[in-house]
Coordinates of N, CA and C and ligand atoms in Angstrom, one line a residue:
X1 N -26.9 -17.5 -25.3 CA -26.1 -18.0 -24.1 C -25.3 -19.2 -24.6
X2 N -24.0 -18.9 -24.2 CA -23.0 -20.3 -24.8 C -23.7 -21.7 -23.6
X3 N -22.9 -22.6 -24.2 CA -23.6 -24.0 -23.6 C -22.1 -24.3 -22.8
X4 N -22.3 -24.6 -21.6 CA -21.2 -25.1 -20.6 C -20.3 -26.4 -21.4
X5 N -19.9 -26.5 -22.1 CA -19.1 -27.8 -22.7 C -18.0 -27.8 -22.5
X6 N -17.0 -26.9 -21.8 CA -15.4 -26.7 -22.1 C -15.4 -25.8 -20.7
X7 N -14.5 -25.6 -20.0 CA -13.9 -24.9 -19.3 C -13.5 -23.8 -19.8
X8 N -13.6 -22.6 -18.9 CA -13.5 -21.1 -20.2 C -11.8 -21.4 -20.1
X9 N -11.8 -20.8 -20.8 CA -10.2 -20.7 -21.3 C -9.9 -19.7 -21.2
X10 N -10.6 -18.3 -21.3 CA -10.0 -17.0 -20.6 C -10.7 -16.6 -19.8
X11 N -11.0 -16.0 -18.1 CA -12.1 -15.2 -17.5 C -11.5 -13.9 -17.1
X12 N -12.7 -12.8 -17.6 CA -12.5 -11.8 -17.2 C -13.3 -11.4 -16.0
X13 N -12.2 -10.8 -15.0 CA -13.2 -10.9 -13.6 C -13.2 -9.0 -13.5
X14 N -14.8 -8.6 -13.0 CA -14.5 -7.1 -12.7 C -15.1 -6.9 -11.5
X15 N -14.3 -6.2 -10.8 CA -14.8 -6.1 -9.3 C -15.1 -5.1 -8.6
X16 N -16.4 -4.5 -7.9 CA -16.3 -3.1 -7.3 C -16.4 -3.4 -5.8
X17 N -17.2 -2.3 -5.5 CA -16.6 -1.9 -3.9 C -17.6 -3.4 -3.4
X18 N -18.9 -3.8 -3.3 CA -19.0 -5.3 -2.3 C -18.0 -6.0 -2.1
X19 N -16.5 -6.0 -2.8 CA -15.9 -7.3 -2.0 C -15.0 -6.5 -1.2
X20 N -14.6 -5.6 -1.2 CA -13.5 -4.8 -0.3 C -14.5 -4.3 0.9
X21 N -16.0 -4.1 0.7 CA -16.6 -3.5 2.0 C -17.0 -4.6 3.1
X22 N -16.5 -6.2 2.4 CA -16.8 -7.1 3.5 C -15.2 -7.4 4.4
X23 N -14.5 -6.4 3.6 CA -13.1 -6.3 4.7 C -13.5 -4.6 5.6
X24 N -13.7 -4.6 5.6 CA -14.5 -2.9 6.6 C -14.1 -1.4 5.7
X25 N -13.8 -1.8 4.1 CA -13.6 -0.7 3.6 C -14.8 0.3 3.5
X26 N -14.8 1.7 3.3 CA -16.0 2.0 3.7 C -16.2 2.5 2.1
X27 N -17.9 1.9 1.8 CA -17.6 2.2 0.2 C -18.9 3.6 -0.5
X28 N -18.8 4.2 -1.7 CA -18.8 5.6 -2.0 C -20.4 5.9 -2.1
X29 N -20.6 4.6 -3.2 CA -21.9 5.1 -3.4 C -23.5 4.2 -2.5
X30 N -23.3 3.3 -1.5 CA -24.0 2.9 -0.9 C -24.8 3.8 0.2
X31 N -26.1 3.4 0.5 CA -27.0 4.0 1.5 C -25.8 4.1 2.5
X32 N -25.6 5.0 3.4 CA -24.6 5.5 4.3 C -23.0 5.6 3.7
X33 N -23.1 5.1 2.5 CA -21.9 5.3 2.0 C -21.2 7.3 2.0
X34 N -19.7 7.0 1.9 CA -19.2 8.3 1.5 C -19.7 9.4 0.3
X35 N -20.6 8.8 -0.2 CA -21.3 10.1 -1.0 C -22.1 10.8 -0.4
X36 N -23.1 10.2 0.8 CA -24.1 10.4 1.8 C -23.7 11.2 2.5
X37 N -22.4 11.4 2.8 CA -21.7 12.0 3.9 C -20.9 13.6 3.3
X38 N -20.2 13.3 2.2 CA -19.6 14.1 1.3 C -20.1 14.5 0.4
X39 N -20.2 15.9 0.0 CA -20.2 15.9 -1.3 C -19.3 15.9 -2.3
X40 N -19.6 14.7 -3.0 CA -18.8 14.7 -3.9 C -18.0 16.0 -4.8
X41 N -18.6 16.4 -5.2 CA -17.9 18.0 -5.6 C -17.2 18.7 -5.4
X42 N -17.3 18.6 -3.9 CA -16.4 19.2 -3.4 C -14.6 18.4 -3.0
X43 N -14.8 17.2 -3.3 CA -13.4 16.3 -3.1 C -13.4 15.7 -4.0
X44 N -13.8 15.3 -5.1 CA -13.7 14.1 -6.2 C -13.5 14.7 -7.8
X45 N -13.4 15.6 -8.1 CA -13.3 16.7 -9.5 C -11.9 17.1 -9.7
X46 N -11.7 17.5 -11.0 CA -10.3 18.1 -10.7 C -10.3 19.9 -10.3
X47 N -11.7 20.2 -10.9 CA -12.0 21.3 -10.1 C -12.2 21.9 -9.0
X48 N -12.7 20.8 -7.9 CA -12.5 20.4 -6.4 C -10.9 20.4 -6.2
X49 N -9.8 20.4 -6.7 CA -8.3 20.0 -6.7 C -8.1 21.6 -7.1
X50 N -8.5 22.1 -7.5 CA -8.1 23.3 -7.7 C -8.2 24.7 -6.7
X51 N -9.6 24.2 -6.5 CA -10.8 25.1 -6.2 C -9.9 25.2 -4.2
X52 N -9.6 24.0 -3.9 CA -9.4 23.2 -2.9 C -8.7 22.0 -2.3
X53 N -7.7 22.5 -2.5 CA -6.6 21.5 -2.5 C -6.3 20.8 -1.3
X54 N -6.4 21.6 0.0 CA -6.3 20.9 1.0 C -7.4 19.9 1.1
X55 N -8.7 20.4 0.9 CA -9.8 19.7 1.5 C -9.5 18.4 0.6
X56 N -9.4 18.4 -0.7 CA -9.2 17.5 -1.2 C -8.2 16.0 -1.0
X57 N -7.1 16.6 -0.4 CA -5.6 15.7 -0.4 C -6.5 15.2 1.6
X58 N -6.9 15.8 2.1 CA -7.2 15.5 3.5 C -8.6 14.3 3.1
X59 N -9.2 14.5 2.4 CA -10.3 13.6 2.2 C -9.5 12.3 1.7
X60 N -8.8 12.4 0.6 CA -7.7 11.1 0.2 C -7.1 10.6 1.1
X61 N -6.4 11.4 2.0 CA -5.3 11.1 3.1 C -6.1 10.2 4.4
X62 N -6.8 10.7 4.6 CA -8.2 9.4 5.5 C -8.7 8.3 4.6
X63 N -8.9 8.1 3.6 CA -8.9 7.2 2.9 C -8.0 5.9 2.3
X64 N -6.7 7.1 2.4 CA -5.4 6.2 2.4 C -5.0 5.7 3.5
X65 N -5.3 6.3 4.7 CA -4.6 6.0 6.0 C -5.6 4.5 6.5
X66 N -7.2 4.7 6.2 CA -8.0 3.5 6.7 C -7.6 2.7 6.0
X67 N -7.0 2.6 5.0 CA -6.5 1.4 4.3 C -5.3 0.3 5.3
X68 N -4.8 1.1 6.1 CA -3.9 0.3 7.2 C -4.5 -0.5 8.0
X69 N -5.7 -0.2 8.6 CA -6.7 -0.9 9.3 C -7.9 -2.0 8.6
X70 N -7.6 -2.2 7.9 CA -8.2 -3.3 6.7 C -7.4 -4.4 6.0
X71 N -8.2 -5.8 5.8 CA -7.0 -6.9 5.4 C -7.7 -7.5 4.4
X72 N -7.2 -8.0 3.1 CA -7.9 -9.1 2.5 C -9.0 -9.5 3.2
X73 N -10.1 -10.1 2.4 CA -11.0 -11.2 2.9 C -10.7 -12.6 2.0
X74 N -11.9 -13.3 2.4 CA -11.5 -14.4 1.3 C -11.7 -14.4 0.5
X75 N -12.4 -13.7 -0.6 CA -12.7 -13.7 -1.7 C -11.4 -13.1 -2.2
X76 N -10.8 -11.9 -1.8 CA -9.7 -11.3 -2.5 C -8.6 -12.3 -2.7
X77 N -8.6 -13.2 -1.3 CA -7.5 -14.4 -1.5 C -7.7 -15.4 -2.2
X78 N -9.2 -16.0 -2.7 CA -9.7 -16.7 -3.7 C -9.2 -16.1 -5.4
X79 N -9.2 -15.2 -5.1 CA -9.4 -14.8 -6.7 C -7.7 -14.8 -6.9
X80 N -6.9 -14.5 -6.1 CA -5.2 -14.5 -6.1 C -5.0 -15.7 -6.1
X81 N -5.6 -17.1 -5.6 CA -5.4 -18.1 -5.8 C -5.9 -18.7 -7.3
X82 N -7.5 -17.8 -7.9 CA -7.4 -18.1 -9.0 C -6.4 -18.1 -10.3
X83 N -6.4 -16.8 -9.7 CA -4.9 -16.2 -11.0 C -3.5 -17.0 -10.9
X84 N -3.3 -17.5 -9.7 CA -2.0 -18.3 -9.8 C -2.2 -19.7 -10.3
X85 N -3.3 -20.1 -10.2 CA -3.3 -21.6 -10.3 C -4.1 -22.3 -11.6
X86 N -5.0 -21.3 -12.1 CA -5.9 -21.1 -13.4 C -5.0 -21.8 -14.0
X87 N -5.5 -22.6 -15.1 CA -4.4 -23.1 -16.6 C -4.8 -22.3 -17.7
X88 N -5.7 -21.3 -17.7 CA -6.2 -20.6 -18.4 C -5.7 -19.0 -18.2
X89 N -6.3 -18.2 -18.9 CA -6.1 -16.5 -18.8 C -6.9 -15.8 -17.6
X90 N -6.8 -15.3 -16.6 CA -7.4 -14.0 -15.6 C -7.2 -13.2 -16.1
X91 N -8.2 -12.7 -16.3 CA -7.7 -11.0 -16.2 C -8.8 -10.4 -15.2
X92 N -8.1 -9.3 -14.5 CA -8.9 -9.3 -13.0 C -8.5 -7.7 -13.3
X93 N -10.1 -7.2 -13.1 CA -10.2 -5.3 -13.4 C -10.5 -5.5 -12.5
X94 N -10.4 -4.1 -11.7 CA -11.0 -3.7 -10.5 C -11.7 -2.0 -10.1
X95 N -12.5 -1.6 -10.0 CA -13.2 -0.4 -9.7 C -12.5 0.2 -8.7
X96 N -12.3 -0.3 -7.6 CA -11.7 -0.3 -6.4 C -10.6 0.3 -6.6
X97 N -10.4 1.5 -5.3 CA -9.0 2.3 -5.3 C -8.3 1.8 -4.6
X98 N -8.6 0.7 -3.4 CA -7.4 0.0 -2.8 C -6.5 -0.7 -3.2
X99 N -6.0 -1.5 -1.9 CA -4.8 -2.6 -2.8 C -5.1 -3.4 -2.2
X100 N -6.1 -4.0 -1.7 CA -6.3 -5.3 -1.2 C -6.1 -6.2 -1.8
X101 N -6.8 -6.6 -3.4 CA -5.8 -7.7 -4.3 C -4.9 -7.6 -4.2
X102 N -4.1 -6.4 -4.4 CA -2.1 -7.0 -4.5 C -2.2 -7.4 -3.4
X103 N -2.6 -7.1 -1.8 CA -2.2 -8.0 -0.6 C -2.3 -9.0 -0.2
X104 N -3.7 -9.3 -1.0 CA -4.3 -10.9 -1.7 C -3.3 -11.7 -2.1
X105 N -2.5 -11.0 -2.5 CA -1.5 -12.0 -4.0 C -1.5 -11.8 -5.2
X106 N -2.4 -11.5 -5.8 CA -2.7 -11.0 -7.3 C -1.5 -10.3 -7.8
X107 N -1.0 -10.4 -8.5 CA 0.3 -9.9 -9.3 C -0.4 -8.8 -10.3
X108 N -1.0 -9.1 -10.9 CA -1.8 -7.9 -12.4 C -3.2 -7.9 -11.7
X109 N -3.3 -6.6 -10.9 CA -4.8 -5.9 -11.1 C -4.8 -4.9 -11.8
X110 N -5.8 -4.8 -12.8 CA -6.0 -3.6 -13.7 C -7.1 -2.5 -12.9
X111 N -6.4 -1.7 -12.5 CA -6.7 -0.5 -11.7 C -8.1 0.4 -12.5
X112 N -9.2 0.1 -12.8 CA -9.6 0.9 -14.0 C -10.0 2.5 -13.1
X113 N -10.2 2.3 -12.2 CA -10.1 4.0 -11.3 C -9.2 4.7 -10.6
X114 N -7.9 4.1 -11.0 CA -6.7 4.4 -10.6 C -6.3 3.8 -9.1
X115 N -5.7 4.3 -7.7 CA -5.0 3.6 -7.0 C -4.7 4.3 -6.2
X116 N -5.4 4.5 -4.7 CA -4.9 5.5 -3.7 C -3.8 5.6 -3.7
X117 N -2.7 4.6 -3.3 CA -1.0 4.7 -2.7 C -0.6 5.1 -4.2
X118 N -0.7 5.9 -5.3 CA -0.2 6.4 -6.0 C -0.2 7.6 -6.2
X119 N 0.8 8.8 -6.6 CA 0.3 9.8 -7.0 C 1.0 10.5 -7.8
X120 N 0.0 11.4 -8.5 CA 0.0 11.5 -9.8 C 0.3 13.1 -10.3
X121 N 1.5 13.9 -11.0 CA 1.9 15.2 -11.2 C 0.6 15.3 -12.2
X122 N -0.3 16.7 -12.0 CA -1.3 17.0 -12.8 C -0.4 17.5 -13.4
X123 N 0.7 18.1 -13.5 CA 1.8 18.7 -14.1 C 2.2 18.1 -15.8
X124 N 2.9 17.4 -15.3 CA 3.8 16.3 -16.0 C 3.5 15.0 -16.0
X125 N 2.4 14.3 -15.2 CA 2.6 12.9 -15.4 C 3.2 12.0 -14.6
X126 N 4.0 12.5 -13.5 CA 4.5 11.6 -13.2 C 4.4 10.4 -12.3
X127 N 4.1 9.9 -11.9 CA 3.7 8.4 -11.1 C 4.3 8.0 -9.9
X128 N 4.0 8.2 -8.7 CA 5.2 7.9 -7.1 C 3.9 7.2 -6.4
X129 N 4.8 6.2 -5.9 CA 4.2 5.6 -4.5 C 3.9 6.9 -3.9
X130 N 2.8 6.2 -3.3 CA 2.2 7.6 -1.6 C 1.7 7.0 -0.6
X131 N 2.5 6.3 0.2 CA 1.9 5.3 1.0 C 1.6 6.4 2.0
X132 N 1.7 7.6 2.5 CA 1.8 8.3 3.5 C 0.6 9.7 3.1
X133 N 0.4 10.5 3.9 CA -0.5 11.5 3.5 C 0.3 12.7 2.8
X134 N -0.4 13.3 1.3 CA -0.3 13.9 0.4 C -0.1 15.2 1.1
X135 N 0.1 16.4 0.4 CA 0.1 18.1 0.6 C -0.2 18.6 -0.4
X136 N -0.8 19.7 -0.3 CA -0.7 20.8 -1.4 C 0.8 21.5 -1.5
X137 N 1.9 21.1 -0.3 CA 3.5 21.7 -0.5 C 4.1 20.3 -0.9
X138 N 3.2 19.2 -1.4 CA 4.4 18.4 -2.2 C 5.1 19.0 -3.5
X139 N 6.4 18.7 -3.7 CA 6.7 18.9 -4.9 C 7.0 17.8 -5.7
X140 N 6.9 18.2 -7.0 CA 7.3 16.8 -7.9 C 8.3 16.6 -8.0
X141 N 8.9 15.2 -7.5 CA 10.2 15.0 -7.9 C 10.6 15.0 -9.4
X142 N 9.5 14.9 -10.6 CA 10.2 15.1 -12.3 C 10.3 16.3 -12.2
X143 N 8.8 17.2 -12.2 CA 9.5 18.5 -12.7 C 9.5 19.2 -11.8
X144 N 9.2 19.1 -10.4 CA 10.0 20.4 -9.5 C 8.4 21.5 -9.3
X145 N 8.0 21.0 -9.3 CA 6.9 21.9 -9.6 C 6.1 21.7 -7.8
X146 N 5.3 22.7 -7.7 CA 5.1 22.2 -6.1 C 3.1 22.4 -6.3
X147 N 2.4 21.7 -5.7 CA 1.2 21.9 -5.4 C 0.5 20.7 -6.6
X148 N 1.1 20.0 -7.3 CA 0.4 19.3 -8.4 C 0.3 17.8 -8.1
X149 N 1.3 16.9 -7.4 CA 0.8 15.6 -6.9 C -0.7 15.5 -6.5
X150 N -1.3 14.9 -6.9 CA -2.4 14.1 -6.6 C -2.8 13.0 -6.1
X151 N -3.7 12.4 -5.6 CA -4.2 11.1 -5.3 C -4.5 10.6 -7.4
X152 N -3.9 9.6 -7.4 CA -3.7 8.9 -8.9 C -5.1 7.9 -8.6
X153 N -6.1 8.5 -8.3 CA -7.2 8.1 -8.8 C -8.4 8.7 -10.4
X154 N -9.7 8.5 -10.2 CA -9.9 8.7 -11.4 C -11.4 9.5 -11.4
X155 N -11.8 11.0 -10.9 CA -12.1 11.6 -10.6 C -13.6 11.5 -11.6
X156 N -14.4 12.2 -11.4 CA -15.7 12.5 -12.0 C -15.0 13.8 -13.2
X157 N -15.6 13.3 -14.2 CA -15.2 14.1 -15.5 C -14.4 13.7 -16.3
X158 N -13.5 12.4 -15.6 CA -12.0 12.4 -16.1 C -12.6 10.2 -17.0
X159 N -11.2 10.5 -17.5 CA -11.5 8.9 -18.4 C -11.3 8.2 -17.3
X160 N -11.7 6.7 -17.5 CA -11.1 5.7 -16.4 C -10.3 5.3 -17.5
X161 N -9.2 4.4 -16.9 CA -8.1 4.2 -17.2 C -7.9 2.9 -17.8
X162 N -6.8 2.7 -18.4 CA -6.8 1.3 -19.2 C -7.9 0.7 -20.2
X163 N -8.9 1.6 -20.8 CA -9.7 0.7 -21.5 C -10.0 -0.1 -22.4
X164 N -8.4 0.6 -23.4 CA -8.6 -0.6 -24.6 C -8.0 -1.7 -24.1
X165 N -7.6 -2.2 -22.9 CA -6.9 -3.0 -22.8 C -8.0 -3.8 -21.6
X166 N -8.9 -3.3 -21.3 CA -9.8 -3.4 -21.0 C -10.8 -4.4 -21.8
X167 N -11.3 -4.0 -22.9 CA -12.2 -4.1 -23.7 C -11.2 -5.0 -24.2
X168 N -10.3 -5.3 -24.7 CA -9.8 -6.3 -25.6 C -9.9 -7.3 -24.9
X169 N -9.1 -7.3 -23.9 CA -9.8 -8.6 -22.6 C -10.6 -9.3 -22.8
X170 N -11.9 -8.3 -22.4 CA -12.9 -8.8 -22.6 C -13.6 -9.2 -24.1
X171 N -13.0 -8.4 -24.7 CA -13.5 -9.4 -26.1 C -12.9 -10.8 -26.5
X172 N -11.7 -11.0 -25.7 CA -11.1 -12.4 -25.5 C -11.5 -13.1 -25.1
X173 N -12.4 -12.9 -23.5 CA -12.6 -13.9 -22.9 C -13.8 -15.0 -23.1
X174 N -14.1 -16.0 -22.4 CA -15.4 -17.0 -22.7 C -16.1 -16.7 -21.4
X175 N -15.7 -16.0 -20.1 CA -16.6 -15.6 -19.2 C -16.2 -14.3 -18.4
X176 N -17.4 -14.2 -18.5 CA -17.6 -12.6 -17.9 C -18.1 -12.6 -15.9
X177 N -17.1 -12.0 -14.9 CA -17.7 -12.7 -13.4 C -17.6 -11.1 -13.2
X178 N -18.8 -10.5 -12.6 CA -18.9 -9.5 -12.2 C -18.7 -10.3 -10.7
X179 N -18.3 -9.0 -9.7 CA -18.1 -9.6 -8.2 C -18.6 -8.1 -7.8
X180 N -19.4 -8.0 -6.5 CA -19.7 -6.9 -6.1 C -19.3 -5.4 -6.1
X181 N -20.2 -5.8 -7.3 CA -20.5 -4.3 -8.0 C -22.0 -4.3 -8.5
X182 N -22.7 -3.0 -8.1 CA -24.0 -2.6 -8.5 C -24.5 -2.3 -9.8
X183 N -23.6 -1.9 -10.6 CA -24.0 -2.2 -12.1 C -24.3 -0.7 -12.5
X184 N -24.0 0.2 -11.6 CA -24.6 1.9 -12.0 C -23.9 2.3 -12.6
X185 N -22.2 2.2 -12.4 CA -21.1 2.9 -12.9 C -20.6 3.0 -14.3
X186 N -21.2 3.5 -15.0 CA -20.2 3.3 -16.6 C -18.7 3.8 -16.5
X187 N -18.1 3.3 -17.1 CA -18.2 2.3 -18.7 C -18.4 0.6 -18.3
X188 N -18.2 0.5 -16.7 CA -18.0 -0.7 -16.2 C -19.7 -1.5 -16.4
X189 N -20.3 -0.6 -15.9 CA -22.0 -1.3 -16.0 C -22.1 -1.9 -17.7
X190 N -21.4 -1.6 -18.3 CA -22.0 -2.0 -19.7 C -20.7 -2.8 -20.0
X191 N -20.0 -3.5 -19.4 CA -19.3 -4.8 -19.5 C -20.2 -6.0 -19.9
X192 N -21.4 -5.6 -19.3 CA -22.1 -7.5 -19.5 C -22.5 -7.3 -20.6
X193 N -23.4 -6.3 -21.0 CA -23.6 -6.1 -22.2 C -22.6 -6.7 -23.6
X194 N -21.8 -6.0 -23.0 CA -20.6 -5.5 -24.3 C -20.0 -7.7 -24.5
X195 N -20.4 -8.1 -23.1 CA -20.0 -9.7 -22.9 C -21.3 -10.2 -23.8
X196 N -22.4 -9.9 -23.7 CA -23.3 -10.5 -24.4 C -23.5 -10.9 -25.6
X197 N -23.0 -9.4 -25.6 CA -22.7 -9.3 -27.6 C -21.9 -10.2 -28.0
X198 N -20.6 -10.3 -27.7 CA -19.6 -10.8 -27.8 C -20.1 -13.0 -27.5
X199 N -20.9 -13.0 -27.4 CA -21.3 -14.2 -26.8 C -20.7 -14.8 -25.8
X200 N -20.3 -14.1 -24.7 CA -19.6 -14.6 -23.8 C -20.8 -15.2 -22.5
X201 N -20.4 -16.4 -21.7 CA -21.2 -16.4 -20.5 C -21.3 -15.4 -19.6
X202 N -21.8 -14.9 -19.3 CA -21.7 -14.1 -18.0 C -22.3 -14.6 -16.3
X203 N -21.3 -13.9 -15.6 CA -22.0 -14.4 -14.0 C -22.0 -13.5 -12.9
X204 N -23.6 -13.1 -12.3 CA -23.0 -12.6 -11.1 C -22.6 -12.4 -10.0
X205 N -21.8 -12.0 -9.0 CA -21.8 -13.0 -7.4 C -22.2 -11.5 -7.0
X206 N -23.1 -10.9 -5.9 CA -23.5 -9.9 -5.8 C -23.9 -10.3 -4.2
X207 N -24.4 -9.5 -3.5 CA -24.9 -9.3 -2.3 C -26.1 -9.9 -2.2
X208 N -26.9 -8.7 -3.1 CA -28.2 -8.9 -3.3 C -28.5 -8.7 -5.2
X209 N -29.4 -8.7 -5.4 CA -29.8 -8.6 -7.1 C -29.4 -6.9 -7.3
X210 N -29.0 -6.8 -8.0 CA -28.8 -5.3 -8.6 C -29.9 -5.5 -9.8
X211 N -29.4 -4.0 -10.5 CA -30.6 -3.2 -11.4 C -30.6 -4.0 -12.7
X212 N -28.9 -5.1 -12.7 CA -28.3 -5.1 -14.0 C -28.3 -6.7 -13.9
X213 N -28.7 -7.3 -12.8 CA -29.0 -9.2 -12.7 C -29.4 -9.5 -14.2
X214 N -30.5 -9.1 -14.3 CA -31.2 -10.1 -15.3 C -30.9 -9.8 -16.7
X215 N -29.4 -8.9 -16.2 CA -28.5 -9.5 -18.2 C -28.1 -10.2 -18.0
X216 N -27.6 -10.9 -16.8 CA -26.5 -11.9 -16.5 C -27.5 -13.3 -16.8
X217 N -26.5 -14.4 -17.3 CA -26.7 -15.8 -17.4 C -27.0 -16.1 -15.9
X218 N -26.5 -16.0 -15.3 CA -26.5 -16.6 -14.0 C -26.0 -15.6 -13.1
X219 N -27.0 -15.3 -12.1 CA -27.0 -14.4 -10.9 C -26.7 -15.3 -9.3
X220 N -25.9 -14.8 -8.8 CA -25.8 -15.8 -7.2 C -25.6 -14.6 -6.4
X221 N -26.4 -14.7 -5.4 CA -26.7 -13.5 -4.1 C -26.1 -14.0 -2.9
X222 N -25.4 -13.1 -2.4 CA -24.5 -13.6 -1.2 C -23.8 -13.0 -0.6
X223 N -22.9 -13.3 0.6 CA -21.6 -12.9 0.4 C -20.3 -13.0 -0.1
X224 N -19.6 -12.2 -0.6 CA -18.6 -12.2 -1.7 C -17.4 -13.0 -1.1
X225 N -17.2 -13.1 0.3 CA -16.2 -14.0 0.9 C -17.0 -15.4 1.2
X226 N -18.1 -15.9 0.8 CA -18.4 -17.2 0.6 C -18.7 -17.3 -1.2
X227 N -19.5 -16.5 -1.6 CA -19.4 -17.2 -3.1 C -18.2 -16.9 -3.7
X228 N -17.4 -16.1 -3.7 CA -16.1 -16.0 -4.9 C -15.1 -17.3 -4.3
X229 N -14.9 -17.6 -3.2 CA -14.1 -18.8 -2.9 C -14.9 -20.6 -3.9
X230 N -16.1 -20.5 -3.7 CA -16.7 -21.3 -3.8 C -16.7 -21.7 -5.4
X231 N -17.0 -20.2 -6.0 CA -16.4 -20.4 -7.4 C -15.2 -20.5 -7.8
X232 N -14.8 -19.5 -7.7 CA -13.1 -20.3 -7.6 C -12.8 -21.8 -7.5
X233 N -13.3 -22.6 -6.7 CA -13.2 -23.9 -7.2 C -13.9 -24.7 -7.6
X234 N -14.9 -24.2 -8.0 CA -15.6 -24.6 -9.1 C -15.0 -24.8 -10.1
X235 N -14.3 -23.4 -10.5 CA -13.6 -23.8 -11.9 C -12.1 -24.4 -12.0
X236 N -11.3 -24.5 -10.4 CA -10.5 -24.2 -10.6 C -10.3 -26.8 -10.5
X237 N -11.1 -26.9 -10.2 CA -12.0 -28.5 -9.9 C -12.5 -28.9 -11.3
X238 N -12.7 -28.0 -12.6 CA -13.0 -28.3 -14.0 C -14.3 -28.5 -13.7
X239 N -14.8 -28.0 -12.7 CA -16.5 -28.0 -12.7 C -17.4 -27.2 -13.2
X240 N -16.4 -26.0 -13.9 CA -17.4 -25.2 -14.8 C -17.0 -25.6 -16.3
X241 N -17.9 -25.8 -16.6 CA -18.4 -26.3 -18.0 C -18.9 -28.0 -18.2
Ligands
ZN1 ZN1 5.5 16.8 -12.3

C-alpha cells in the first residue's frame, strides 16, 4: 500500500451501473434488475442479433428511449467537475451504456461496453449516432447493406472495447477509484488487482461492500451522489495525500 505523501498525479476512475441507477437508470445485473426480467440470450449475443433481430433492436430501443427520462446526478457532475479542474491526469472508464457523463460534462469517457446512441454496421464497421429507435430495415449509410446496424454496445461473447488503452492508463496512474460497480464483471473486476500489482492506491465508493472490498485500500459505503462529490474535493482541496 503506497503512503499518502503527494497528491496522485494521475487517477484512474472506473464506473458501473450504482452511479447511473441513482439517476432512475434501471440497471442489468441487480436483484430485480433487467437480467431478472430478460433473458439475456435472448437480446444481448450476437446470436440473439441474428437469431432475432427485432426482439433485439426493440429491447435496445426501450433502453435508448428511457434514457430521455433520466438526468445526471451529482456524482456524474462531480466527476465532470473533477476532469475539468484536476491539475493532474483523469481518465474516467465507464461500464455504463449511457451518456450521462457526457451530459455531466465529461469530455473523454472511455466507453469500455460501448454506447447505446451509437450504432454499429456488423457489416463494415461503421459508426452513426442513433439517438432514435433502431430497425432490422435500417440500411447502412457506408455500405448500403440493410439489416446490420446495431446497438454499438458490447454483447456477451464479444471483447470490451478500448483495453490497451485501458490498461495503459491504468498502469500510469497512482490511484485506482472504483465507483459503483460490484466487482463481478471481468475484465473490469480485475482492475484492482491489476492496481495492486502495479502499486497503485486503490479506493472504493460503493453502496454497500461488494465481493471485491477487501482488495481495496480503502472501502467507503454509500451513496454515489454523496460520496463521489465529497471526494472530488477531497482531492480537488489537495486533501488526498
Ligand atoms: Zn455497413
Amino acid at each position: 500500500m503506497s503512503s499518502r505523501t503527494s497528491a496522485p498525479a494521475s487517477i484512474f476512475i472506473l464506473t458501473g451501473a450504482g452511479i447511473s441507477a441513482e439517476s432512475g437508470v434501471e440497471t442489468f445485473r441487480d436483484k430485480g434488475g433487467i437480467w431478472s426480467k430478460v433473458r439475456l440470450e435472448d437480446v444481448a449475443t450476437p446470436e440473439a442479433f441474428m437469431r432475432d433481430p427485432e426482439k433485439v433492436q426493440a429491447f435496445y430501443n426501450a433502453r435508448r428511449a428511457s434514457l430521455k427520462e433520466v438526468a445526471p446526478n451529482p456524482a456524474h457532475r462531480a466527476l465532470a467537475k473533477l476532469e475539468a479542474d484536476y491539475a493532474g491526469t483523469v481518465t474516467l472508464v465507464t461500464q455504463n451504456i449511457d451518456d450521462l457523463h457526457e451530459r455531466a460534462g465529461c469530455r473523454d469517457v472511455i466507453h469500455m461496453h460501448g454506447e447505446l446512441l451509437i450504432a454499429f454496421c456488423a457489416a463494415c464497421g461503421a459508426r452513426e449516432p442513433a439517438r432514435e429507435a433502431l430497425s432490422p430495415q435500417d440500411v447502412c449509410p457506408r455500405c448500403g447493406k440493410v439489416g446490420t446496424m446495431r446497438p454499438d454496445v458490447v454483447w456477451f461473447g464479444e471483447m470490451p472495447y478500448h483495453l490497451d488503452r485501458i490498461l495503459a492508463a491504468l498502469g500510469e496512474a497512482d490511484l485506482f477509484v472504483s465507483i459503483g460497480t460490484s466487482g463481478a464483471v471481468y475484465p473490469a473486476a480485475g482492475f484492482v488487482a491489476e492496481a495492486k500489482r502495479a502499486g497503485i492506491e486503490t479506493l472504493e465508493l460503493n453502496l454497500e461492500p461488494t465481493e471485491g472490498s477487501f482488495q481495496f485500500d480503502e472501502a467507503r459505503h454509500g451513496l454515489a451522489s454523496v460520496l463521489v462529490p465529497a471526494f472530488v474535493e477531497e482531492v480537488l482541496a489537495g486533501c488526498w495525500g
